[in-house]
CSV table of C-alpha atoms in Angstrom, one decimal:
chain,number,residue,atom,x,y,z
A,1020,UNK,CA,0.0,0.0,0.0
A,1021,UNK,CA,1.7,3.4,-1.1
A,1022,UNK,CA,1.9,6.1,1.5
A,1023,UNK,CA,1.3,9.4,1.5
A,1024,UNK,CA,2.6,11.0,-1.4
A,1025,UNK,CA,4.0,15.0,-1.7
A,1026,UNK,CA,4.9,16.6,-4.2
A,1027,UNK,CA,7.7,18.7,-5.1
A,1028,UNK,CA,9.9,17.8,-2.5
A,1029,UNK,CA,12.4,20.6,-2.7
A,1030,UNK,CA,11.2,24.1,-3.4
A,1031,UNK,CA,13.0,27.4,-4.2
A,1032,UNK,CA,11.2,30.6,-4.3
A,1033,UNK,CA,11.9,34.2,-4.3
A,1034,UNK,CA,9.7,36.9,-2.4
A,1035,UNK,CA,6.1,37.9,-3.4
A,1036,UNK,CA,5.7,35.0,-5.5
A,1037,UNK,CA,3.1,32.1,-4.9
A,1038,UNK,CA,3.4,28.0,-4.9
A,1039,UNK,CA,1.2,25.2,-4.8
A,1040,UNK,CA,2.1,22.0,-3.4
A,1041,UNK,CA,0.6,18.5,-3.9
A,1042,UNK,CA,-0.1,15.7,-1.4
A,1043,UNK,CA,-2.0,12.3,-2.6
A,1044,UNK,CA,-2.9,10.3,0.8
A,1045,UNK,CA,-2.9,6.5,1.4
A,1046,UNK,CA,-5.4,4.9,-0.8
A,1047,UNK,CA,-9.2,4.9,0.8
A,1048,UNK,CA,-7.8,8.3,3.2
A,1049,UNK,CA,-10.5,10.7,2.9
A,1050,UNK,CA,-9.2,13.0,5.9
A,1051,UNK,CA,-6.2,15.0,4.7
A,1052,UNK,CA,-3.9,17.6,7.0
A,1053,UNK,CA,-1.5,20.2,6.5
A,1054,UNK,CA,1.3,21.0,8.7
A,1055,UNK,CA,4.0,23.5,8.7
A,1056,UNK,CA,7.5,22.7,10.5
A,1057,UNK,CA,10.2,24.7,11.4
A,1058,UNK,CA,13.2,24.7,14.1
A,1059,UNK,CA,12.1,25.2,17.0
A,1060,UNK,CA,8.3,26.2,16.5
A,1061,UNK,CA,7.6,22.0,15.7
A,1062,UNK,CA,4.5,21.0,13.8
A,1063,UNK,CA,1.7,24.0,13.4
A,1064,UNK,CA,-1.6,23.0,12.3
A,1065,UNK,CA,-2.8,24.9,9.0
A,1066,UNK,CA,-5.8,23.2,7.9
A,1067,UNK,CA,-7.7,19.8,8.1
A,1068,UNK,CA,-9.9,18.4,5.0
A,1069,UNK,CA,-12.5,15.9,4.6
A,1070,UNK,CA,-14.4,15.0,1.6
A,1071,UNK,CA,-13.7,17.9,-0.1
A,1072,UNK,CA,-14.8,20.0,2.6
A,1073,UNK,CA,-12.3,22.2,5.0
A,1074,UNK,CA,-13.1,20.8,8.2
A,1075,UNK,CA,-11.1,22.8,10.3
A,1076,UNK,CA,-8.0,25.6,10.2
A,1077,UNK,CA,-5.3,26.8,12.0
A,1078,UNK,CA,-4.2,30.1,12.9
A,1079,UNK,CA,-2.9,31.1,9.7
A,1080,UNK,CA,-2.8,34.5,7.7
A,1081,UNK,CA,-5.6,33.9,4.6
A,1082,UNK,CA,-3.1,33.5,2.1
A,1083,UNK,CA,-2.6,30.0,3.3
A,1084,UNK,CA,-5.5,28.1,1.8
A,1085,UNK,CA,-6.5,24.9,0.3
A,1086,UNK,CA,-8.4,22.7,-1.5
A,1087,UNK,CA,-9.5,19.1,-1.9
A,1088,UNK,CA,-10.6,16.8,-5.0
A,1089,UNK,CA,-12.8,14.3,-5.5
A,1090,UNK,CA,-9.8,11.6,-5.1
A,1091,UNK,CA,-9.2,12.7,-1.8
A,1092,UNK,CA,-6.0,14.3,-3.3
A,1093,UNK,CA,-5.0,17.9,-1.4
A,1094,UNK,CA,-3.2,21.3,-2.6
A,1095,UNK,CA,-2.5,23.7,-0.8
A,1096,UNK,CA,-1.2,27.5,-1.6
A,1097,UNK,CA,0.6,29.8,-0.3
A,1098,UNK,CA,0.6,33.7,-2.1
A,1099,UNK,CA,2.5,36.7,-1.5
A,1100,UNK,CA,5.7,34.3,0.0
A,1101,UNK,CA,7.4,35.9,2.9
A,1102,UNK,CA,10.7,34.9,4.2
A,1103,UNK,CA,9.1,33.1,7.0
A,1104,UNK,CA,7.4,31.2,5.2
A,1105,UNK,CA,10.5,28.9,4.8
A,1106,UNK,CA,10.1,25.4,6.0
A,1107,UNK,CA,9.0,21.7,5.3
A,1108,UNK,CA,5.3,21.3,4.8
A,1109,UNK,CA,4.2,18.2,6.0
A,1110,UNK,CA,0.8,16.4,5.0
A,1111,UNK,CA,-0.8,13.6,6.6
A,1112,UNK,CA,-3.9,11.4,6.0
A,1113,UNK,CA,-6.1,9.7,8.2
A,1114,UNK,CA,-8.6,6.9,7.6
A,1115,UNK,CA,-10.8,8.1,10.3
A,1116,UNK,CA,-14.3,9.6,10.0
A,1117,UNK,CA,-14.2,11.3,13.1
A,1118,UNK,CA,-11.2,13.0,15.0
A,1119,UNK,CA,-9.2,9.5,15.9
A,1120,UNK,CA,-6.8,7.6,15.1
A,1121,UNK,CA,-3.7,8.1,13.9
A,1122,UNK,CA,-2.0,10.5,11.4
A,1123,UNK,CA,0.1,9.0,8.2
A,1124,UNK,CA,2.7,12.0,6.8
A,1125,UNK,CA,4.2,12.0,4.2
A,1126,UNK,CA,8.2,13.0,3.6
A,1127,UNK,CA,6.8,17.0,2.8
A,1128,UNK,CA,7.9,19.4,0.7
A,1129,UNK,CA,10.8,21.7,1.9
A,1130,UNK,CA,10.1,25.2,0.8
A,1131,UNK,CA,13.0,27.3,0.5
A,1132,UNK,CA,12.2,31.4,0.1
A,1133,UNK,CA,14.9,34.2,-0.6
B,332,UNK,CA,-5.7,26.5,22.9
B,333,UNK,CA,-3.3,24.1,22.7
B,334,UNK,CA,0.2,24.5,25.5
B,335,UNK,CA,2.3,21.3,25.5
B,336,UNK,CA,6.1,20.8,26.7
B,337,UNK,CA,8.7,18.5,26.8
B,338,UNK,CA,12.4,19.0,26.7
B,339,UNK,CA,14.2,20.2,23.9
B,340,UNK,CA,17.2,17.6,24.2
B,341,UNK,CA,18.3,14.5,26.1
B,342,UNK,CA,21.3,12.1,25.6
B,343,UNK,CA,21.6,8.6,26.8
B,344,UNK,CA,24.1,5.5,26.2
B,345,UNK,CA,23.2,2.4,24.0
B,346,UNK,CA,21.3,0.2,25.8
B,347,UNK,CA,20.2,2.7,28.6
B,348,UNK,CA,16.4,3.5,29.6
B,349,UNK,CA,15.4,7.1,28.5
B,350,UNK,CA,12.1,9.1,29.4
B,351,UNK,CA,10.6,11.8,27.6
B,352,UNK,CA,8.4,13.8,29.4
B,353,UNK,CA,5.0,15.6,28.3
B,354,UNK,CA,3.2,18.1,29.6
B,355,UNK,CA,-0.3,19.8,27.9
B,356,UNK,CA,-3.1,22.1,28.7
B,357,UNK,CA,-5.8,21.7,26.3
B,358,UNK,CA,-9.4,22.8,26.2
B,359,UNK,CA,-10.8,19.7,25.4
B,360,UNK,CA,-8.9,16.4,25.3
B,361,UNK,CA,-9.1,13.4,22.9
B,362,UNK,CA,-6.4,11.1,23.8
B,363,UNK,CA,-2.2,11.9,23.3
B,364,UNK,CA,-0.1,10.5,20.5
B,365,UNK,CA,3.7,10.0,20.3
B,366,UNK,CA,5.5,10.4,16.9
B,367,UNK,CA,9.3,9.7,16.1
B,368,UNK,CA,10.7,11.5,13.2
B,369,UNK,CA,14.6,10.5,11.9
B,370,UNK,CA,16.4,13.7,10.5
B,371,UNK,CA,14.9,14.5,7.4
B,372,UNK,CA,12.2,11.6,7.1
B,373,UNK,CA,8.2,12.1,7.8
B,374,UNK,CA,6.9,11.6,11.4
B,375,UNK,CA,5.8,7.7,12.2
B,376,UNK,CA,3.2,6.8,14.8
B,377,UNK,CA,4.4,5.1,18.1
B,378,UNK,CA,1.9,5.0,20.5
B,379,UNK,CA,-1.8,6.1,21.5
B,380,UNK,CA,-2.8,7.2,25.1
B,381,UNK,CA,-6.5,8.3,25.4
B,382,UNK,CA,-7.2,6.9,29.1
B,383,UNK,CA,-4.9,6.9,32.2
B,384,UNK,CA,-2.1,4.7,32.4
B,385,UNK,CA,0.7,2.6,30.8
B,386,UNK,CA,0.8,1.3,27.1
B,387,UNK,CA,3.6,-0.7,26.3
B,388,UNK,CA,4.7,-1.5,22.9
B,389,UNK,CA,7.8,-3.4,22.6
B,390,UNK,CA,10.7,-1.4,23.7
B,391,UNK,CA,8.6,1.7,24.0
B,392,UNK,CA,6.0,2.5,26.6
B,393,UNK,CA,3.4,5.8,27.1
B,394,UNK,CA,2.1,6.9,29.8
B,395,UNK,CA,-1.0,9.1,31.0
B,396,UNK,CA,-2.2,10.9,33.3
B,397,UNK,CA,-5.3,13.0,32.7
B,398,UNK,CA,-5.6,14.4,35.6
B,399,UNK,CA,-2.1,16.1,35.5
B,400,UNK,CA,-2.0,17.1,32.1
B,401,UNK,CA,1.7,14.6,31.8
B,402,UNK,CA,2.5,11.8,30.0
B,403,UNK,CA,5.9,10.4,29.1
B,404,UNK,CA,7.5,8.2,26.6
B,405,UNK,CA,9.7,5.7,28.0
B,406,UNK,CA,12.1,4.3,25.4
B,407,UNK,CA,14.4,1.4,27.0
B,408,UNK,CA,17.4,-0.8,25.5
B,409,UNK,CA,18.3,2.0,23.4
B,410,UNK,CA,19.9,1.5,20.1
B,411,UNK,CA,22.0,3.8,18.1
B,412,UNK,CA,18.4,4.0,15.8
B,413,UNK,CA,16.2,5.4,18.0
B,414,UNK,CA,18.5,9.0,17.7
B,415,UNK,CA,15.5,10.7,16.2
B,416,UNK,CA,13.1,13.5,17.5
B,417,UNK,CA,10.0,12.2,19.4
B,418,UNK,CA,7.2,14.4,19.2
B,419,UNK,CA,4.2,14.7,21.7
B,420,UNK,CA,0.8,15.1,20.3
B,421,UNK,CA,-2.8,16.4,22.2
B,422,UNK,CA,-5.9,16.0,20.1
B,423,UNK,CA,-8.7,18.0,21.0
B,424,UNK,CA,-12.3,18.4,19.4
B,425,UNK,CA,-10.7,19.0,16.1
B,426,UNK,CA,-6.9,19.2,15.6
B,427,UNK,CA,-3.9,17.7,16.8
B,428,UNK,CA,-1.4,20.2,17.9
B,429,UNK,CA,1.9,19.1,18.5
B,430,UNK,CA,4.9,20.0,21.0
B,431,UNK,CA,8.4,21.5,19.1
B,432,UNK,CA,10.0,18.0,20.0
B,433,UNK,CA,12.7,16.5,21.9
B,434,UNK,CA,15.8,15.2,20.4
B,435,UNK,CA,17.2,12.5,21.7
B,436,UNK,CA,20.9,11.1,21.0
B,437,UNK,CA,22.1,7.8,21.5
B,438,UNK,CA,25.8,7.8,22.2
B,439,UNK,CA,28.0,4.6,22.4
């Protein structure tokens, strides 16, 4: 059974742009998370889907956001980059209707901005 | 909100016991998890706690204590592999918020 899947892995972006990254969770997942690490600050929730539907969100400016297909498969965005913004996104899927059970993450997608 | 601690670093010698300690303050409470996560690799489930007391798994145990807003990861017979981060997790009615993470390094 493939894990969870992100897409790109490495990232290098300069200020004021936007990116999008991609995460495809374990086959039959239907609850996807975001995450955002850095040193220090550990794992900060940014949003939780379900079914296509945002189920829940972190304390995060608005140009975080994301979205959630049909598949189950996740993007999320981030506009207007800010130096802080550096740091490895992490996604992780859940086969859990309700709030239990544990999280599967994928390897993330280290964002790099100058 | 979510407030949870536990020690930024520890070191221990192979084959030693080591505990990690967790402490949280949540609004609402939904049981505790336990991740390790190996420089540069994804997070990997280790252990659950949603009532009070003592899970053990193997080499690893997790404890609980409601009451006292503390749990703690024991990690015994310690092998040069388990020099990872361990991360403490509190659910509550609808995220799971983790602490920054202890490091732990196994020395011979």
């Amino acid at each position: 059974k493939a894990g969870v899947t992100q897409t790109p892995r490495y990232l290098i972006k300069t200020r004021g742009q936007q990116v999008t990254l991609s995460c495809s969770p374990i086959s039959g997942h239907r609850s996807v998370s975001w995450y955002q690490q850095t040193p220090g600050q550990g794992l900060q929730f940014l949003f939780e889907y379900f079914s296509e539907t945002q189920r829940n969100k972190g304390n995060f400016p608005g140009r975080f956001s994301g979205r959630q297909f049909s598949n189950s498969r996740s993007e999320m965005n981030v506009s207007t980059l800010e130096l802080g913004d550096s740091a490895l996104y992490l996604c992780a899927s859940s086969s859990a209707t309700r709030l239990s059970g544990e999280l599967f993450f994928g390897e993330g997608s280290r964002l790099t901005v100058l | 909100g979510q407030n949870i601690d536990q020690p930024t670093e520890m070191t221990a010698t192979e084959g030693a016991i080591v505990q990690i300690n967790c402490t949280y303050q949540t609004s609402g409470f939904n049981g505790l998890f336990w991740y390790q996560q190996h420089a540069g690799e994804a997070p990997t489930f280790l252990s659950y706690n949603v009532l009070d007391g003592l899970e053990e798994k193997g080499r690893f145990s997790s404890f609980l204590s409601r009451s006292k807003g503390y749990s703690y990861l024991l990690l015994k017979e310690l092998q040069m592999k388990d020099s990872a981060s361990y991360l403490c997790a509190v659910r509550d009615d609808y995220k799971l918020s983790f602490g920054a993470g202890t490091t732990v390094t196994v020395r011979a």
